[in-house]
One Martini backbone bead per residue (centre of mass of N, CA, C, O) as a GRO file, in nm:
protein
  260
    1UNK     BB    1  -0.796  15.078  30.701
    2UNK     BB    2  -0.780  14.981  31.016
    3UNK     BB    3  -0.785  15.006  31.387
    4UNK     BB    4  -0.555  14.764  31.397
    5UNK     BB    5  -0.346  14.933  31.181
    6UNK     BB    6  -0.090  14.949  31.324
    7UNK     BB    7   0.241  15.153  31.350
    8UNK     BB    8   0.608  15.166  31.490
    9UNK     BB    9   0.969  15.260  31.423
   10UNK     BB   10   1.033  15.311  31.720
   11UNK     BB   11   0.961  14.981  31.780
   12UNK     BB   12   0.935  14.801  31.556
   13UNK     BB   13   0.659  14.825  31.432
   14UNK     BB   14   0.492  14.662  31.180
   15UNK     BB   15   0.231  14.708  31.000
   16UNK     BB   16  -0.066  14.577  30.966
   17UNK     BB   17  -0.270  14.335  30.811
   18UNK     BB   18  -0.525  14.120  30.673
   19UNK     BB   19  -0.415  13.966  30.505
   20UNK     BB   20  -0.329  13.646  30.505
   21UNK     BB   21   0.010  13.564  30.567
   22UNK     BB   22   0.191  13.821  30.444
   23UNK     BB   23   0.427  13.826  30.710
   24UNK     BB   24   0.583  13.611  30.687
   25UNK     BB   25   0.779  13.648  30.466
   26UNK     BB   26   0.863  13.946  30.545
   27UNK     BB   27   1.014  13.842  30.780
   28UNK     BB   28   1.193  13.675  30.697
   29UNK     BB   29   1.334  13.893  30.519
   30UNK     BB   30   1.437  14.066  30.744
   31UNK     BB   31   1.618  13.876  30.888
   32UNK     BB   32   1.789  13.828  30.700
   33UNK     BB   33   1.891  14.136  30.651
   34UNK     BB   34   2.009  14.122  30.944
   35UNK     BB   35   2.211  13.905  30.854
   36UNK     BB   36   2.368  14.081  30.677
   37UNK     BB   37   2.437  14.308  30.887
   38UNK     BB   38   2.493  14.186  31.185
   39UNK     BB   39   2.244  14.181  31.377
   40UNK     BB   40   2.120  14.169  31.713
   41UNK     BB   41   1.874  14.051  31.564
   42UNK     BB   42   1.462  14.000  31.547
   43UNK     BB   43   1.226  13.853  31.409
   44UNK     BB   44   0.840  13.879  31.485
   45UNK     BB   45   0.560  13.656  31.414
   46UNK     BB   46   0.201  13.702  31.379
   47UNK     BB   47  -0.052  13.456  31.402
   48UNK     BB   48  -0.280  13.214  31.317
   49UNK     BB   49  -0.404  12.929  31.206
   50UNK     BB   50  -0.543  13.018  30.931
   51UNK     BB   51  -0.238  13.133  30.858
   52UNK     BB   52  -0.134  12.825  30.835
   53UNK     BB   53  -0.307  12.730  30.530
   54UNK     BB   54  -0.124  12.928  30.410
   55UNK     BB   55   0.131  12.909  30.162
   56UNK     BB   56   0.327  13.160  30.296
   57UNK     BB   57   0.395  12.997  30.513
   58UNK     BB   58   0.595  12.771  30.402
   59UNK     BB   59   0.761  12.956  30.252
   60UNK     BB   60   0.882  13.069  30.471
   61UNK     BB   61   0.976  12.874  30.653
   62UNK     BB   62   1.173  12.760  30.411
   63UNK     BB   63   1.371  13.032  30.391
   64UNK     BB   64   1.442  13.025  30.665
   65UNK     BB   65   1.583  12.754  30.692
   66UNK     BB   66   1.776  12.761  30.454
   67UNK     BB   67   1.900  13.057  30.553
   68UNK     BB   68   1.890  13.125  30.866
   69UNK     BB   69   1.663  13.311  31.010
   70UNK     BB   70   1.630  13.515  31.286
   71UNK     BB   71   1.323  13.416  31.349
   72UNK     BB   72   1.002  13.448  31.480
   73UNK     BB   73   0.708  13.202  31.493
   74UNK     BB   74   0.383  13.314  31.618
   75UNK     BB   75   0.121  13.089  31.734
   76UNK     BB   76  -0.203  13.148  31.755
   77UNK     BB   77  -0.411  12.875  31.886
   78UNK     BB   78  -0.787  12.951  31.932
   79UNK     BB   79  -0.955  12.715  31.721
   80UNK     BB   80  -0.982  12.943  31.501
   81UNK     BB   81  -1.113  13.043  31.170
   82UNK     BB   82  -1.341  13.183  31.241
   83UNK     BB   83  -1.544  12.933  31.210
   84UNK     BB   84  -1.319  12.751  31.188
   85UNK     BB   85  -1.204  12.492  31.276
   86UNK     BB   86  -0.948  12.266  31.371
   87UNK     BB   87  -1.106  12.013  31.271
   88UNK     BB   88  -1.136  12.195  30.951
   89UNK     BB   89  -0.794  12.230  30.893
   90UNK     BB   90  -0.666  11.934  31.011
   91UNK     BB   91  -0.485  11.628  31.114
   92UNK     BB   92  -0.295  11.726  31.256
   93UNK     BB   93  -0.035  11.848  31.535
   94UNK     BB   94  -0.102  12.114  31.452
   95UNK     BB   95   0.172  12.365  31.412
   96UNK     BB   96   0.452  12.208  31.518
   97UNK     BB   97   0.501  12.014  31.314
   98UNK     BB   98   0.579  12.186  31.084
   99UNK     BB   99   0.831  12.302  31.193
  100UNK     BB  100   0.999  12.023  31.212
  101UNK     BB  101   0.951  11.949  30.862
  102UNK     BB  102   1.176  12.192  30.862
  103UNK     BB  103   1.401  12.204  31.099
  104UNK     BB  104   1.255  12.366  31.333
  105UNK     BB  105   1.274  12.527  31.588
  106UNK     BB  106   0.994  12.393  31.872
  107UNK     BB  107   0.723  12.519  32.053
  108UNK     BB  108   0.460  12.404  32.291
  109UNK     BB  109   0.227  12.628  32.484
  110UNK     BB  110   0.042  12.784  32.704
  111UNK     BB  111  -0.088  13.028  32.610
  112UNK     BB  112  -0.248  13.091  32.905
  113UNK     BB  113   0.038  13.136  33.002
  114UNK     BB  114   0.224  13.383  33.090
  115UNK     BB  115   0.511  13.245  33.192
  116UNK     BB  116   0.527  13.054  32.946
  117UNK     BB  117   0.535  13.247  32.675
  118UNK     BB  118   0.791  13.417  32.817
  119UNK     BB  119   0.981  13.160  32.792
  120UNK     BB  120   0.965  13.064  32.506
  121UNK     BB  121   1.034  13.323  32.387
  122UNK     BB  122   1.295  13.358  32.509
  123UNK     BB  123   1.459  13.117  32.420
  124UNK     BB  124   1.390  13.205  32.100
  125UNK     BB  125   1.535  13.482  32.138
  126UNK     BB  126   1.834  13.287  32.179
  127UNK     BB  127   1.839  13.122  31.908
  128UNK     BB  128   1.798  13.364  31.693
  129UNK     BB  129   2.031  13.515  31.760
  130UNK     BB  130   2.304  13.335  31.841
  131UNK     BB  131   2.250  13.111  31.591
  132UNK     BB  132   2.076  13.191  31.385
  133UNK     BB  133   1.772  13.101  31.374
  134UNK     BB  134   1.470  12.951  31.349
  135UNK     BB  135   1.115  12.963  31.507
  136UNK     BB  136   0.842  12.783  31.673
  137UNK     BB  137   0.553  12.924  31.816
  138UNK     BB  138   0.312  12.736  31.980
  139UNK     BB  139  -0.019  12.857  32.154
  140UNK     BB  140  -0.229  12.782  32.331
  141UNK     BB  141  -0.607  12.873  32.292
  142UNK     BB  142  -0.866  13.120  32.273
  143UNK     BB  143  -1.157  13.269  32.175
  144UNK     BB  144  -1.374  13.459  32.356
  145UNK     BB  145  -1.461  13.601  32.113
  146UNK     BB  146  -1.493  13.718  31.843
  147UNK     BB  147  -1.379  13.814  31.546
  148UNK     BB  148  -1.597  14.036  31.496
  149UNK     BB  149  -1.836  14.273  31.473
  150UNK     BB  150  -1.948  14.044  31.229
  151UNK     BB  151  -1.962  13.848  31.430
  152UNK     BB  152  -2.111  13.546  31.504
  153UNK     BB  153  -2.030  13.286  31.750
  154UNK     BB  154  -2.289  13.119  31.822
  155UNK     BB  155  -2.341  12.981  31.513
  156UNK     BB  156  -2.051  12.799  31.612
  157UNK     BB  157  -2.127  12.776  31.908
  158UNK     BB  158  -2.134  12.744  32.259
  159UNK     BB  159  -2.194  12.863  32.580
  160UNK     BB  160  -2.022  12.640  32.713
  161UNK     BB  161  -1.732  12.686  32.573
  162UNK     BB  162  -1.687  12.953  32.678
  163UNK     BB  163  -1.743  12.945  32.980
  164UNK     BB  164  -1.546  12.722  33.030
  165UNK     BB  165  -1.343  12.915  33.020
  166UNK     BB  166  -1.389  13.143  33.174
  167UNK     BB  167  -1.330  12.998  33.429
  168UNK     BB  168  -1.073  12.818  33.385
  169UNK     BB  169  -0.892  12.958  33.092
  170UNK     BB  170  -0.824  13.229  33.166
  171UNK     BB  171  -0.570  13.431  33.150
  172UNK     BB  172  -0.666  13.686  33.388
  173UNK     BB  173  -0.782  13.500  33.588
  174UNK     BB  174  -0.479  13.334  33.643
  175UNK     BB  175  -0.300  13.600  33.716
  176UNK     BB  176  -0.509  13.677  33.958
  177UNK     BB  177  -0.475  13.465  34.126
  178UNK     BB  178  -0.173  13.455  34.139
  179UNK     BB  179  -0.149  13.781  34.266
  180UNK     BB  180  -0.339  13.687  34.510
  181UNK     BB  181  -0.153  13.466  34.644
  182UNK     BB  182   0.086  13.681  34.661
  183UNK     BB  183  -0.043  13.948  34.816
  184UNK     BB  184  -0.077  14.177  34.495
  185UNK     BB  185  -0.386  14.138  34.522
  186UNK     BB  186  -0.763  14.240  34.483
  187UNK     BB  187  -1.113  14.329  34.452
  188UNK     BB  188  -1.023  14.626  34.487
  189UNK     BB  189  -0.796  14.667  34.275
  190UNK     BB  190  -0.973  14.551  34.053
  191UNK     BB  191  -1.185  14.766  34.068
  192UNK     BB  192  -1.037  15.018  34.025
  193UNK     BB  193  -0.941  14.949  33.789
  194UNK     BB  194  -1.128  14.934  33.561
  195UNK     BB  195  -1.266  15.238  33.658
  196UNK     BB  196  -0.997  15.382  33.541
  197UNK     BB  197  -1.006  15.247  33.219
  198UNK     BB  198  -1.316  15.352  33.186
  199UNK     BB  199  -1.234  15.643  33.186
  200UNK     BB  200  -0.996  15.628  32.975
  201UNK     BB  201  -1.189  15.580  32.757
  202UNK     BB  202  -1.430  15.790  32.800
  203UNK     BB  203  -1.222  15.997  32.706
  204UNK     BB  204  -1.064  15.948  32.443
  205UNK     BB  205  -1.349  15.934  32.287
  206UNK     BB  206  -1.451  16.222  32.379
  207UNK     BB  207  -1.213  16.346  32.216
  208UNK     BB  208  -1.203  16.221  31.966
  209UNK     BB  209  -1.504  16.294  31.867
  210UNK     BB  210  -1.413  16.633  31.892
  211UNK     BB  211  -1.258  16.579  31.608
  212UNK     BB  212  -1.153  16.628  31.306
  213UNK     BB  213  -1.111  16.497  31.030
  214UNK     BB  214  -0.889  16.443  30.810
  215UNK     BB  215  -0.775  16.544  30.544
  216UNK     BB  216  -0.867  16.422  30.224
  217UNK     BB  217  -0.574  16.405  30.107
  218UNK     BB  218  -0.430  16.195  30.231
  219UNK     BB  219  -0.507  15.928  30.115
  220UNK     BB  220  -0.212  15.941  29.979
  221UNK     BB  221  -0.074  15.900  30.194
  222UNK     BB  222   0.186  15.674  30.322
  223UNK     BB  223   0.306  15.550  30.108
  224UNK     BB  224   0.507  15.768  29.972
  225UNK     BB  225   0.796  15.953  29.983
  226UNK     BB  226   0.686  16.061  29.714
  227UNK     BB  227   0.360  16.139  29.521
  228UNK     BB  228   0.297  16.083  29.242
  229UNK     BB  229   0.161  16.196  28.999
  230UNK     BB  230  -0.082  16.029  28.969
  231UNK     BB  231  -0.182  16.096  29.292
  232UNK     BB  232  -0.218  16.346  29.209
  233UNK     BB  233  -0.442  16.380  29.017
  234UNK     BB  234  -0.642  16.236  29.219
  235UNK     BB  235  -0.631  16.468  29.413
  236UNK     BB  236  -0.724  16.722  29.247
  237UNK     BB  237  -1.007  16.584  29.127
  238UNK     BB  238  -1.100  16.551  29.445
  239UNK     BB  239  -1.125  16.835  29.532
  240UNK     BB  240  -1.224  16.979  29.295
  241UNK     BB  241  -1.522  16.814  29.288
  242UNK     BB  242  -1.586  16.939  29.608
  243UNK     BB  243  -1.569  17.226  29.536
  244UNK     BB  244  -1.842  17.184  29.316
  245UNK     BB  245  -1.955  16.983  29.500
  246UNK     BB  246  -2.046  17.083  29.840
  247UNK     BB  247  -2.373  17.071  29.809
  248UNK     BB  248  -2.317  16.714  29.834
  249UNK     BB  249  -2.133  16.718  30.114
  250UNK     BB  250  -2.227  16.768  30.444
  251UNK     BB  251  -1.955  16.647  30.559
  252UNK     BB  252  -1.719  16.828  30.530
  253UNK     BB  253  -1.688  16.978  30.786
  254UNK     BB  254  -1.537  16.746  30.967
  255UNK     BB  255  -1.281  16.819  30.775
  256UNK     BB  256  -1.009  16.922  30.753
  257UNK     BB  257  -0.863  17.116  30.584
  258UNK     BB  258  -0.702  17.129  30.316
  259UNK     BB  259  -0.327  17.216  30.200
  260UNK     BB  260  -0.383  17.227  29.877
   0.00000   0.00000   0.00000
C-alpha cells in the first residue's frame, strides 16, 4: 500500500494499484456489469502512455469494443514511462490511433488546458452513457516533475525542457492567466492562497505526526470481508512473536494497541 493508493466506495473511487495496466480490464469489467444491470452510468479509468505498451490495454479495450461496455479509457500522455520517453515508446500516432484501430470512439485534446479536457470527458461521458459504447480519450501533456521521490529525472533529460513547459504550458500558469484577464483572480489573491494551503498542509502534517501508528494486526484486514483461517494463523503467530521478544522491538511504542 502506497500513499496514493486511496480509494473510497461512497464516490464510487476504487482503490488505485501500482501494477501497470491493471484497471483497464477490470474498468471494461465493471462497465459491462453496470450495462447488465441497467444502470444509466459509466466506468472512467485513468492510465499513463506507459500502461498503453502493456497487454492489458489491448485486452480491455478489445472486450469493451466487443461488448459495447460503458467505459471512457483516459489516457494522460506526459511524454515518459517513467524514464522512457514517447520517442522509445511506439512508432506510430500517439495512443488515439489505437482507439480508432478498435472502432472505439477516440479523442484527442490537449491535456494542459481545463476547459478542453473538460469539454472532452462531458461529450465522452455522453456517448458512453446514452450510446453504451467505450470511448478513448487521450489529453496530450507533459509530466513536470519526476516521476517518483526515487527517480532523478535530470539524469534524462535536460533543465530547458521543463523549464520550456513550465513558462508556456503549465496547466495552473494558463488557468491563472485567464483568471486573471477574466478579472477574477489576481497576484495578491494567488499568494494568499498559497500560504493557506502551506498552513493547512504543515498543520495535517502535524496533526498526523502526533498520531499512533494503526494497530500492527491490522495488516490482515481491508482485504477480505470475514478473515480466514491462514491470515488469523499469521495474526496470532506475530502477535505472540511480538509479545515475547518485544524488548527487541523499541519502536512497538508508536503503534496503537492491538485489539485482540
Amino acid at each position: 500500500m502506497m500513499p496514493v493508493h486511496y480509494g473510497s466506495k461512497e464516490h464510487n473511487f476504487h482503490t488505485i494499484s501500482s501494477p501497470l495496466a491493471t484497471q483497464l480490464p477490470q474498468a471494461a469489467g465493471a462497465a459491462y456489469a453496470m450495462k447488465l444491470q441497467g444502470k444509466q452510468a459509466c466506468a472512467v479509468c485513468y492510465f499513463g502512455d506507459g500502461a498503453a505498451s502493456e497487454g492489458d490495454f489491448h485486452g480491455a479495450l478489445n472486450f469493451a469494443a466487443t461488448l459495447s461496455c460503458p467505459v471512457i479509457f483516459f489516457c494522460r500522455n506526459n511524454g515518459y514511462a517513467i524514464s522512457t520517453p514517447i520517442s522509445e515508446q511506439y512508432k506510430g500516432d500517439g495512443i488515439a490511433v489505437r482507439g480508432v484501430s478498435y472502432n472505439i470512439h477516440t479523442v484527442r485534446c490537449d491535456g494542459n488546458d481545463m476547459w478542453a479536457v473538460y469539454d472532452a470527458m462531458s461529450a465522452a461521458r455522453d456517448i458512453a452513457v446514452e450510446n453504451q459504447l467505450p470511448v478513448l480519450v487521450e489529453a496530450m501533456t507533459y509530466r513536470g516533475g519526476h516521476h517518483s521521490t526515487s527517480d532523478d529525472s535530470s539524469r534524462y533529460r535536460g533543465d530547458g525542457e521543463i523549464s520550456s513547459w513550465n513558462k508556456s504550458n503549465n496547466p495552473i500558469g494558463r488557468i491563472r492567466l485567464w483568471l486573471e484577464k477574466k478579472g477574477w483572480w489576481d497576484a495578491s489573491m494567488d499568494q494568499d492562497l498559497r500560504s493557506a494551503c502551506r498552513a493547512e498542509v504543515l498543520h495535517a502534517l502535524e496533526t498526523a505526526e502526533s498520531k499512533k501508528l494503526p494497530p500492527l494486526d491490522q495488516l490482515f484486514e481491508d482485504v477480505y470481508a470475514e478473515v480466514p483461517d491462514h491470515l488469523q494463523a499469521q495474526r496470532s503467530g506475530l502477535l505472540a512473536h511480538l509479545e515475547k521478544h518485544k524488548d527487541q522491538y523499541p519502536t512497538l511504542s508508536n503503534f496503537e494497541p492491538s485489539v485482540n
